[in-house]
Amino acid sequence: MRVSRLMLVTLREIPADAEITSHQLLLKGGFIRRVASGVYAYLPLMWRVLKKITRIVQQEMDSTGALETLLPQLQPSELWKQSGRWEAYTAGEGIMFNLKDRQNRYLGLGPTHEEVITSLAKELINSYRQLPVTLYQTQTKFRDEIRPRFGLMRSREFIMKDAYSFHANQECLDKTYKSMDNAYRNIFSRCGLKVLAVEADSGAIGGVASQEFMVTAEAGEDNILTSPDGKYAANQEKAVSIPPMAKPLELSKDSLIETPLNGSINSLCKTLEIEASQVVKVILMLGKIEGKKPQPILISLRGDQELNEVKLTNAIADILKAEVLDLHKITPNQLKLEGLSELPFGAIGPDLTNDALSKAKTWSSSFLRIADRTAIDLRTFLCGANKLNLHRICNGWEGMPKDTISADLRNSQAGDSCVHDPTQRLQEKRGIEVGHIFQLGRKYSDALEARFTNEEGTSESFWMGCYGIGVSRLAQAAVEQNNDEHGIIWPISIAPFEVIIVIANVQDETQLKLGEILYQRMKDSNIDVLLDDRKERAGVKFKDADLLGVPLRVIVGRDAKEGKIELLRRLDRQSIVINQQDALKKIIAQINELKPPEFQ
RNA sequence: CGGGGCGUGGCGCAGCUUGGUAGCGCGGGUGCUUUGGGAGCACUAGGUCGCAGGUUCGAAUCCUGUCGCCCCGACCA
């Protein structure tokens, strides 16, 4: 390809709305253009990158025996109602774009494909003899994100590889799960990415075992907690740890304490000269629960701990045996709308009585009370006295409502001791999730009644796994991890081109001719080569070459008349002057050197 | 959804407070010079100031509404 024919538009100034480096560089280098919020056009250069990633993904998936397919993006609501996800994915802050066709049928734009694939498996697979089978596809997915941001990192339309496996039993699922884990590690390593595998919550998709693959980068949106010995890594939602000990509280008698105008735990503690770990704080939330009345939830936490909403959601679902569709803090305005009297926010205790809900119009009339174990473990603590600006000292939980359920609700934090080895202290990192593998179990096959006949001749639901890679996100994550002050440095395996030939001055016949000869030779040797034949000044072309991040650069310039060219490596700007006859050999050698060792 | 901010040539911005019919830098086109790190000079094209109402003799500027985009947040109010 010739740069003069590439529709290349690089920007001198960074567009104002790009926040993180990778987003800025992709815009500046002419790789992507925003079309709407969270919706991007992949320009020709970017498309080459995406195709290269896809190719690697295909090779690794194929080598596990998975079958490539292509499923519809437009999906009938019926399938989603059968799996029970239609409500959760469309109501409230649901992320599924949905629409009505001319016959008033409801459809969703696929954010994922469990329903479709499971219903196909139901139709196509009847016997254990057909199992196991894994299907995968690479295509555009749609998610109406609450807040799209950072270019391709969190977009509303994105490219994803998703795979689904079907098995006759858990052991077989385990085997495929492991082979996917292995394939994923190969994929990321071949793409030139440093990726960390972490334990994860399976979230809205449901299921048992789950692992995320994180590109470590400051700009990442996810918090990861790791142990220095490398034996434990989990994302914030899932991470467990041993919290620091609470400082024992000296005062022992029940006593009321005036605490006017204490906006926060911190100021409360400062005024009373106590530690946050000696306080029990209460948060009131309202959960929308499938098939039930809105449920007020009273959450008790130790003052120095943070609420983990994912753990809370899981705990609620577990206790009520129903899906949690939505979970939000209760606001004074909501209380008013519900016909309830005001509550002493800021001074609520774990024993706030259900009387507070007695006049509720639509809500359940009693609290679901859940307390984090660290709060339950406190012997003596300070908590709200259920009256504005009033707190009190409590001696243990004896006097508290009997229906308080203990659960792990807290966020693990950097510095906490690790469960597997208390001498290890958790460290915090930021990461970009580029892959996620799950063992779904039988959640979807049960819901959609997707069954096969097993060896005993009886009917049984499929065991399922699902495995995703955010292809477009991975491409941007690669930029986030590989760049310098001059621009992008693509890992060679996913670079839009492997080599760029820059003819310093196309008006110089000798340079132009030599450039063209080298270009032809490289094309003949199947090298992905780009020829910068533009009638621009050399400086402009060098700047663009840096920005575009092509790993190897051949400069045909002044020394062309002696048959010499310069070969420059983008990564470290090491350059050598060589005879043009040796060019091809040297370039091929360098291309191989730049690949990860195990794939040269 | 809550809070904050911004919409003015392709990009980055000024002008708005104090109304008088639009400007700067970069980019585009043409010509000459230049030619290894985002060149110089000259000429030139390009904007119903997001949109809709209103106030006014007169609106980019003031008022109302609306659309779009960006940032922060959703852990005791």
XYZ file of C-alpha atoms (C1' of nucleotides) in Angstrom:
677
model
C 0.000 0.000 0.000
C 1.100 3.527 -0.780
C 0.567 6.296 1.731
C -0.504 8.583 -1.115
C -3.457 6.219 -1.730
C -4.260 5.469 1.910
C -6.666 8.323 2.693
C -4.314 8.998 5.571
C -5.372 11.982 7.661
C -3.204 12.550 10.692
C -3.894 15.413 13.048
C -1.350 17.870 14.268
C -3.421 18.765 17.288
C -5.076 16.307 19.624
C -8.873 16.409 19.472
C -10.162 17.993 22.655
C -12.486 15.195 23.709
C -9.880 12.437 23.944
C -8.759 11.771 27.476
C -6.357 8.862 27.544
C -3.192 8.344 25.502
C -4.400 5.436 23.416
C -7.589 7.256 22.419
C -5.634 10.372 21.509
C -3.095 8.465 19.451
C -5.710 6.486 17.545
C -7.532 9.692 16.622
C -4.368 11.605 15.868
C -2.947 8.821 13.718
C -6.094 8.522 11.630
C -7.075 5.066 12.896
C -10.563 5.834 14.163
C -13.235 8.532 13.954
C -16.124 9.064 16.315
C -19.522 8.909 14.618
C -21.756 9.191 17.709
C -21.218 8.883 21.434
C -19.571 5.502 21.925
C -19.793 4.696 18.225
C -16.662 4.671 16.089
C -15.652 4.131 12.486
C -12.620 1.909 12.098
C -10.635 3.572 9.314
C -8.561 1.453 6.900
C -5.440 1.396 9.087
C -7.433 0.308 12.123
C -9.285 -2.306 10.177
C -5.974 -3.903 9.232
C -5.066 -4.086 12.921
C -8.432 -5.561 13.832
C -8.174 -8.146 11.084
C -4.750 -9.193 12.309
C -6.027 -9.632 15.848
C -9.039 -11.540 14.560
C -6.748 -13.806 12.544
C -4.695 -14.671 15.627
C -7.865 -15.305 17.598
C -9.212 -17.551 14.839
C -6.018 -19.580 14.660
C -5.949 -20.181 18.398
C -9.652 -20.940 18.609
C -9.468 -23.283 15.647
C -6.577 -25.112 17.239
C -8.769 -25.928 20.251
C -11.236 -27.486 17.843
C -13.796 -24.688 18.127
C -16.054 -24.048 15.134
C -16.443 -20.601 13.646
C -19.976 -19.392 13.003
C -21.933 -16.152 12.662
C -25.053 -15.519 14.699
C -27.707 -12.824 14.215
C -27.345 -9.477 15.909
C -31.070 -8.902 15.926
C -32.605 -11.197 18.514
C -36.225 -11.873 19.449
C -37.315 -10.840 22.938
C -38.870 -14.286 23.486
C -35.480 -15.937 23.842
C -34.424 -13.349 26.399
C -37.659 -13.732 28.295
C -37.092 -17.455 28.477
C -33.653 -16.980 29.992
C -35.105 -14.362 32.328
C -32.748 -11.655 31.148
C -35.108 -9.476 29.064
C -36.172 -7.418 32.065
C -32.711 -7.031 33.555
C -31.206 -6.079 30.209
C -33.853 -3.643 29.027
C -35.472 -2.134 32.147
C -33.913 0.626 34.222
C -30.292 1.010 33.369
C -30.399 -2.055 31.144
C -27.758 -2.138 28.497
C -29.575 -3.840 25.644
C -30.707 -1.670 22.760
C -34.195 -2.853 21.991
C -36.800 -2.037 19.413
C -40.166 -2.954 18.015
C -40.690 -4.074 14.457
C -43.652 -3.165 12.243
C -45.631 -6.111 13.596
C -45.070 -4.860 17.145
C -42.656 -7.656 17.933
C -39.922 -6.756 20.362
C -36.318 -7.327 19.400
C -32.979 -6.696 21.044
C -29.643 -5.829 19.488
C -27.306 -8.514 20.765
C -25.019 -7.551 23.630
C -24.075 -11.240 23.862
C -25.350 -14.494 22.425
C -26.046 -17.095 25.125
C -29.757 -17.250 24.333
C -29.371 -17.633 20.585
C -26.643 -20.234 20.798
C -28.428 -22.229 23.478
C -31.627 -22.373 21.475
C -29.617 -23.526 18.457
C -27.920 -26.211 20.510
C -31.343 -27.310 21.693
C -32.450 -27.759 18.091
C -29.261 -29.306 16.764
C -27.782 -31.431 19.535
C -29.769 -34.402 20.748
C -27.220 -36.896 21.965
C -24.161 -36.998 24.188
C -22.419 -38.466 21.152
C -22.442 -35.007 19.558
C -20.716 -33.476 22.576
C -18.596 -31.615 23.388
C -18.816 -28.804 20.889
C -17.577 -25.232 20.934
C -18.830 -22.520 18.593
C -17.367 -19.061 18.195
C -17.871 -15.918 16.181
C -16.332 -12.489 15.782
C -18.788 -9.700 15.250
C -20.151 -6.377 16.352
C -21.899 -6.276 19.698
C -24.162 -3.560 21.044
C -24.386 -2.310 24.592
C -26.065 0.907 25.629
C -23.404 1.780 28.194
C -24.383 4.159 30.987
C -21.336 6.161 30.166
C -19.360 5.407 27.031
C -15.809 6.691 27.252
C -12.182 6.428 26.247
C -12.818 5.669 22.592
C -12.903 1.952 21.922
C -12.387 1.104 25.597
C -16.025 1.487 26.517
C -18.037 1.963 23.380
C -21.621 1.162 22.608
C -20.791 -0.719 19.451
C -17.701 -2.904 19.559
C -16.141 -5.991 18.084
C -16.069 -9.081 20.212
C -15.092 -12.679 19.775
C -17.457 -14.829 21.753
C -17.396 -18.586 22.095
C -19.816 -21.021 23.716
C -19.147 -24.615 24.638
C -21.579 -27.439 25.324
C -20.824 -30.524 27.401
C -22.330 -33.670 28.788
C -20.804 -33.145 32.222
C -18.811 -30.818 34.469
C -15.510 -32.656 33.923
C -15.727 -32.100 30.197
C -16.575 -28.431 30.751
C -13.541 -28.125 33.029
C -11.347 -29.500 30.284
C -12.561 -27.063 27.662
C -12.385 -24.194 30.170
C -8.733 -25.024 30.719
C -7.990 -25.274 27.028
C -9.650 -21.886 26.498
C -7.561 -20.443 29.313
C -4.510 -21.741 27.488
C -5.690 -20.463 24.086
C -6.350 -17.043 25.611
C -2.855 -16.844 27.047
C -1.471 -17.691 23.599
C -3.654 -15.075 21.941
C -2.598 -12.244 24.231
C 1.024 -13.203 24.125
C 0.951 -13.386 20.315
C -0.679 -9.953 20.263
C 2.287 -8.631 22.220
C 0.292 -7.787 25.335
C 1.206 -8.112 28.985
C -1.901 -9.651 30.476
C -2.778 -10.734 34.000
C -5.374 -13.447 34.638
C -7.575 -12.644 37.640
C -10.456 -14.316 39.461
C -13.704 -12.557 38.645
C -17.343 -12.357 39.529
C -19.509 -13.857 36.838
C -21.918 -10.921 37.006
C -25.093 -10.626 34.981
C -24.176 -13.522 32.731
C -24.340 -15.891 35.685
C -22.404 -19.060 36.378
C -19.663 -20.504 38.535
C -15.966 -20.280 37.692
C -14.852 -17.146 35.975
C -11.571 -15.561 35.069
C -10.747 -12.198 33.527
C -7.727 -11.295 31.457
C -6.480 -7.822 32.255
C -4.091 -5.634 30.331
C -2.321 -3.788 33.102
C -2.375 -0.056 32.450
C -2.833 3.084 34.519
C -5.789 4.148 32.394
C -7.641 0.903 33.117
C -11.147 1.155 34.496
C -10.907 -1.899 36.714
C -9.198 -2.342 40.034
C -7.191 -5.521 40.440
C -5.787 -6.865 43.684
C -2.736 -9.084 43.581
C -0.412 -10.711 46.060
C 3.311 -10.023 45.672
C 4.059 -13.765 45.467
C 1.899 -13.975 42.344
C -0.326 -16.672 43.854
C -3.456 -14.543 44.111
C -5.025 -12.096 41.681
C -8.665 -11.022 41.594
C -10.657 -8.060 40.463
C -12.195 -5.678 42.953
C -15.659 -7.206 42.633
C -14.476 -10.627 43.644
C -11.369 -10.099 45.764
C -11.352 -11.482 49.300
C -8.886 -10.647 52.036
C -8.359 -10.465 55.764
C -9.230 -6.941 56.899
C -7.083 -5.089 59.403
C -8.112 -5.693 63.031
C -10.531 -3.249 64.556
C -9.221 -1.144 67.435
C -11.158 -2.163 70.571
C -13.460 0.564 71.830
C -12.934 1.366 75.498
C -16.331 2.774 76.534
C -18.595 -0.062 77.509
C -21.902 1.302 78.839
C -24.811 2.066 76.584
C -24.618 5.793 76.209
C -26.015 8.351 73.873
C -23.709 10.875 72.282
C -24.755 14.119 70.658
C -23.154 14.304 67.229
C -24.445 17.421 65.524
C -23.558 18.099 61.913
C -21.347 15.116 61.375
C -21.447 14.718 57.636
C -19.052 11.845 57.351
C -17.518 8.998 59.249
C -14.214 10.814 59.152
C -15.468 13.976 60.803
C -17.488 11.946 63.284
C -14.380 10.049 64.309
C -12.297 13.178 64.492
C -14.786 14.876 66.803
C -15.169 11.891 69.100
C -11.502 10.907 68.861
C -12.229 7.325 67.884
C -11.286 5.137 64.914
C -13.512 4.370 61.973
C -13.099 0.663 62.704
C -15.010 1.213 65.941
C -18.104 2.438 64.155
C -20.927 0.578 62.441
C -22.313 2.571 59.545
C -25.607 1.877 57.877
C -26.575 2.305 54.244
C -30.150 2.042 53.037
C -30.734 0.759 49.552
C -33.687 -0.259 47.478
C -33.466 -3.394 45.381
C -35.680 -4.175 42.426
C -36.106 -7.904 42.701
C -37.531 -10.038 39.964
C -41.099 -11.034 40.706
C -41.196 -9.244 44.083
C -42.017 -5.895 45.620
C -39.185 -3.358 45.740
C -37.114 -4.432 48.716
C -35.621 -1.924 51.176
C -32.254 -3.194 52.331
C -30.459 -2.147 55.475
C -26.743 -2.702 55.168
C -24.372 -2.515 58.129
C -20.656 -2.085 57.573
C -17.675 -1.436 59.765
C -16.866 2.252 59.467
C -13.490 1.811 57.803
C -14.822 -0.572 55.150
C -16.333 0.135 51.752
C -19.424 -1.506 50.353
C -18.890 -3.883 47.444
C -22.107 -3.693 45.440
C -21.409 -6.833 43.463
C -20.996 -8.885 46.628
C -24.130 -7.240 48.002
C -26.107 -8.041 44.853
C -24.974 -11.656 45.012
C -25.852 -11.883 48.703
C -29.349 -10.505 48.110
C -29.959 -12.838 45.182
C -28.776 -15.725 47.310
C -30.991 -14.840 50.286
C -34.127 -14.076 48.280
C -33.509 -16.740 45.629
C -34.361 -14.214 42.937
C -32.532 -12.014 40.500
C -31.650 -8.464 41.508
C -32.618 -6.182 38.644
C -31.547 -2.895 40.121
C -29.969 -1.595 43.309
C -29.778 2.014 44.451
C -29.418 4.081 47.569
C -32.698 5.277 49.018
C -33.121 9.023 48.703
C -35.277 11.300 50.905
C -37.296 12.070 47.807
C -38.045 8.392 47.250
C -39.270 8.111 50.825
C -41.628 11.001 50.230
C -42.956 9.494 47.010
C -43.533 6.222 48.820
C -45.538 8.039 51.514
C -43.015 7.361 54.264
C -41.788 9.751 56.919
C -38.265 11.104 56.893
C -35.418 9.004 58.223
C -32.489 10.230 60.321
C -29.945 9.773 57.563
C -26.435 9.917 58.975
C -27.591 8.506 62.301
C -29.330 5.291 61.348
C -28.431 2.222 63.367
C -28.650 -1.477 62.439
C -31.794 -1.721 64.555
C -33.892 0.825 62.681
C -37.325 -0.728 63.110
C -39.615 -1.878 60.338
C -42.102 0.734 61.557
C -40.232 3.050 59.211
C -41.790 1.076 56.360
C -45.246 0.418 57.753
C -46.922 2.980 55.523
C -45.129 1.890 52.343
C -47.366 1.914 49.278
C -45.441 -0.429 46.994
C -42.335 -1.464 48.882
C -41.965 -4.511 51.048
C -42.848 -3.530 54.612
C -39.793 -4.994 56.292
C -36.083 -4.456 55.779
C -33.788 -7.069 54.461
C -30.959 -6.656 56.988
C -27.490 -7.659 55.925
C -24.303 -6.946 57.821
C -20.741 -7.418 56.779
C -18.824 -9.893 58.911
C -16.380 -7.223 60.063
C -19.316 -5.305 61.543
C -20.828 -8.388 63.147
C -17.460 -9.215 64.731
C -17.299 -5.929 66.640
C -17.807 -6.366 70.390
C -18.291 -2.733 71.255
C -19.049 -0.095 68.700
C -20.554 3.275 67.960
C -23.592 3.470 65.706
C -26.468 5.725 64.830
C -29.204 6.060 67.462
C -31.946 6.388 64.831
C -32.417 10.021 65.725
C -30.863 12.931 63.868
C -27.457 13.955 65.207
C -27.483 11.253 67.834
C -25.191 8.232 68.117
C -24.699 5.676 70.854
C -22.334 3.019 72.120
C -23.495 -0.565 71.737
C -22.232 -3.649 73.479
C -22.253 -6.224 70.738
C -25.104 -7.354 68.529
C -27.257 -9.010 71.201
C -29.806 -6.222 71.173
C -29.883 -5.987 67.395
C -32.636 -7.471 65.206
C -32.380 -11.245 65.045
C -33.004 -11.312 61.302
C -29.714 -9.611 60.462
C -27.847 -11.818 58.025
C -24.070 -11.922 57.985
C -22.255 -11.837 54.651
C -19.053 -10.690 52.996
C -19.958 -7.260 51.648
C -16.707 -5.349 51.859
C -14.214 -4.275 49.260
C -10.772 -5.715 49.700
C -8.137 -3.022 49.777
C -4.442 -2.651 49.141
C -2.601 -3.517 52.347
C -5.100 -6.166 53.502
C -3.620 -9.551 54.363
C -4.097 -12.322 51.836
C -6.274 -15.299 52.677
C -3.806 -17.864 51.292
C -0.905 -16.371 53.246
C -1.503 -13.628 55.812
C 2.090 -12.418 55.569
C 1.359 -11.363 51.986
C -0.220 -7.936 51.599
C -2.554 -7.156 48.710
C -1.390 -4.696 46.072
C -3.671 -2.661 43.860
C -3.298 -2.273 40.092
C -5.393 -0.872 37.273
C -6.386 -3.071 34.395
C -8.300 -3.142 31.125
C -10.433 -6.232 30.771
C -9.740 -7.748 27.358
C -10.948 -11.282 27.907
C -13.284 -13.201 30.175
C -13.950 -16.913 30.440
C -16.856 -18.428 32.382
C -18.221 -21.747 33.367
C -21.914 -21.098 32.975
C -23.052 -24.478 34.181
C -26.674 -25.162 33.314
C -28.226 -21.778 33.917
C -29.147 -21.134 30.288
C -29.755 -24.689 29.205
C -32.156 -25.122 32.131
C -33.967 -21.872 31.360
C -34.285 -22.626 27.656
C -34.873 -26.346 28.223
C -31.916 -27.221 26.036
C -31.374 -30.906 26.703
C -29.649 -33.919 25.274
C -29.924 -37.625 25.870
C -27.084 -38.890 28.045
C -25.377 -42.271 28.127
C -28.042 -43.615 30.454
C -30.707 -42.690 27.954
C -32.231 -39.956 30.081
C -32.699 -36.317 29.247
C -30.295 -33.747 30.752
C -29.497 -30.038 30.361
C -26.236 -29.071 28.663
C -23.252 -27.982 30.691
C -22.060 -24.728 29.171
C -19.097 -22.413 29.114
C -18.680 -19.042 27.452
C -15.548 -17.187 26.481
C -15.179 -13.610 25.243
C -12.459 -11.356 23.901
C -13.022 -7.664 23.243
C -11.236 -7.393 19.926
C -11.601 -3.647 19.377
C -10.846 -2.963 23.013
C -7.791 -5.191 22.831
C -6.511 -3.129 19.903
C -6.732 0.065 21.917
C -5.322 -1.597 25.018
C -2.312 -2.570 22.906
C -1.778 1.107 22.141
C -2.213 2.044 25.794
C 0.550 -0.393 26.656
C 2.830 0.352 23.700
C 3.519 4.003 22.971
C 6.020 6.780 23.568
C 6.107 10.556 23.207
C 6.271 10.213 19.409
C 3.282 7.960 18.960
C 2.196 4.363 18.779
C 4.580 1.393 18.819
C 2.507 -1.520 17.525
C 3.544 -5.035 18.474
C 4.567 -6.405 15.078
C 1.998 -9.199 15.059
C -0.916 -6.754 15.060
C 0.696 -3.728 13.399
C -1.200 -2.414 10.369
C 2.052 -2.839 8.427
C 5.297 -4.502 9.375
C 7.527 -2.133 7.441
C 7.195 1.419 6.180
C 9.523 2.674 3.478
C 10.038 6.409 3.687
C 11.429 7.997 0.553
C 12.967 11.152 1.976
C 12.663 13.116 -1.233
C 10.467 11.711 -3.984
C 11.783 14.368 -6.357
C 15.165 12.665 -6.289
C 15.031 10.055 -9.077
C 17.583 7.783 -7.414
C 15.712 7.721 -4.114
C 12.352 7.221 -5.767
C 13.620 4.354 -7.905
C 15.350 2.561 -5.045
C 12.292 2.997 -2.837
C 10.074 1.453 -5.481
C 12.468 -1.462 -6.023
C 12.582 -2.255 -2.300
C 8.816 -1.917 -2.061
C 8.343 -4.443 -4.861
C 10.860 -6.864 -3.380
C 9.206 -6.799 0.006
C 5.765 -7.279 -1.442
C 7.100 -10.266 -3.358
C 8.387 -11.693 -0.071
C 4.949 -11.338 1.539
C 6.024 -8.584 3.869
C 3.260 -6.172 4.924
C 4.857 -3.070 3.567
C 3.731 0.528 3.300
C 5.473 2.953 0.944
C 5.446 6.623 1.880
C 5.603 8.106 -1.604
C 3.986 11.402 -0.703
C 5.424 14.618 -2.035
C 6.011 15.853 1.494
C 9.087 17.051 3.264
C 11.076 14.312 4.964
C 10.300 15.664 8.425
C 6.569 15.331 7.912
C 6.928 11.741 6.804
C 9.179 10.848 9.738
C 6.699 12.344 12.181
C 3.835 10.410 10.631
C 5.833 7.187 10.596
C 6.504 7.611 14.317
C 2.867 8.360 15.016
C 1.543 5.391 13.022
C 3.810 3.074 14.949
C 4.892 0.730 12.148
C 7.592 -1.397 13.849
C 10.265 -1.190 11.142
C 11.196 1.762 8.980
C 13.352 1.817 5.880
C 14.598 5.269 4.996
C 15.682 5.810 1.425
C 17.522 9.132 1.452
C 20.810 10.815 0.738
C 22.792 7.582 0.731
C 20.615 6.063 -1.967
C 23.148 7.080 -4.586
C 25.699 4.796 -2.839
C 23.070 2.057 -2.741
C 22.679 2.495 1.018
C 19.542 2.734 3.125
C 18.795 3.174 6.788
C 16.859 0.579 8.758
C 15.239 1.891 11.922
C 13.409 0.033 14.666
C 10.476 2.037 16.033
C 10.628 0.420 19.479
C 14.016 1.792 20.540
C 14.923 3.945 17.494
C 18.016 1.803 16.923
C 19.121 2.364 13.370
C 21.671 0.876 11.057
C 22.871 1.865 7.575
C 23.007 -1.080 5.234
C 23.527 -1.893 1.559
C 20.274 -2.166 -0.306
C 21.184 -5.687 -1.460
C 21.191 -6.838 2.182
C 17.954 -5.063 3.029
C 15.498 -7.878 2.534
C 17.486 -10.382 4.551
C 18.030 -7.939 7.426
C 14.385 -6.884 7.463
C 13.095 -10.428 7.595
C 15.523 -11.138 10.442
C 14.296 -8.095 12.364
C 10.636 -8.945 11.790
C 11.274 -12.309 13.405
C 13.220 -10.776 16.245
C 10.281 -8.534 17.089
C 7.860 -11.420 17.504
C 7.404 -12.922 20.988
C 10.088 -15.621 21.413
C 7.765 -18.617 21.382
C 6.138 -17.573 18.102
C 9.142 -16.657 15.979
C -29.572 9.285 36.679
C -27.157 13.496 39.701
C -23.384 17.401 39.303
C -20.039 20.412 36.138
C -18.514 22.116 31.326
C -18.642 22.875 26.050
C -21.077 23.535 20.954
C -18.047 29.649 16.398
C -14.666 27.052 8.700
C -11.616 20.128 8.575
C -8.718 20.533 13.750
C -7.413 23.688 18.133
C -9.326 28.174 19.924
C -10.585 33.865 20.645
C -14.845 37.052 20.373
C -20.057 36.810 24.463
C -19.295 40.255 30.592
C -20.509 45.900 27.959
C -25.548 43.606 21.282
C -23.671 47.005 15.698
C -23.507 41.296 11.229
C -16.925 37.074 12.611
C -11.356 36.545 13.779
C -6.460 33.859 15.008
C -3.193 29.463 14.575
C -2.941 24.850 12.146
C -4.936 22.321 7.984
C -6.938 22.626 2.294
C -5.989 24.671 -3.016
C -2.538 27.370 -6.646
C 2.340 29.371 -7.769
C 7.547 30.196 -6.689
C 11.510 28.947 -3.377
C 12.907 24.977 0.004
C 13.870 19.484 0.599
C 16.552 14.193 6.765
C 12.472 15.690 11.766
C 5.389 18.635 11.280
C 9.355 24.750 5.837
C 9.093 30.247 3.694
C 6.605 33.920 0.759
C 2.337 35.298 -2.113
C -2.510 34.534 -3.620
C -7.004 31.754 -2.581
C -11.399 28.786 -1.123
C -14.158 27.694 3.138
C -18.632 29.605 8.548
C -27.240 30.698 8.089
C -21.716 31.091 15.157
C -25.691 23.283 17.154
C -31.114 23.963 16.399
C -35.946 26.517 17.451
C -38.429 30.435 19.476
C -38.253 35.261 22.013
C -36.332 40.436 23.374
C -34.345 44.414 20.142
C -33.987 49.120 14.896
C -30.132 45.323 15.143
C -28.247 38.869 18.368
C -22.390 34.565 17.950
C -23.259 37.948 22.177
C -29.244 38.793 26.252
C -33.723 35.324 27.610
C -36.466 30.543 27.050
C -36.612 25.832 25.189
C -34.318 21.893 22.696
C -30.525 18.660 20.606
C -25.581 16.946 20.732
C -20.865 16.126 23.024
C -17.198 15.827 27.076
C -15.723 15.403 32.283
C -16.757 13.937 37.516
C -19.874 10.947 40.626
C -23.232 7.166 41.939
C -19.170 4.115 49.726
C -23.275 7.279 55.650
C -27.005 12.497 51.938
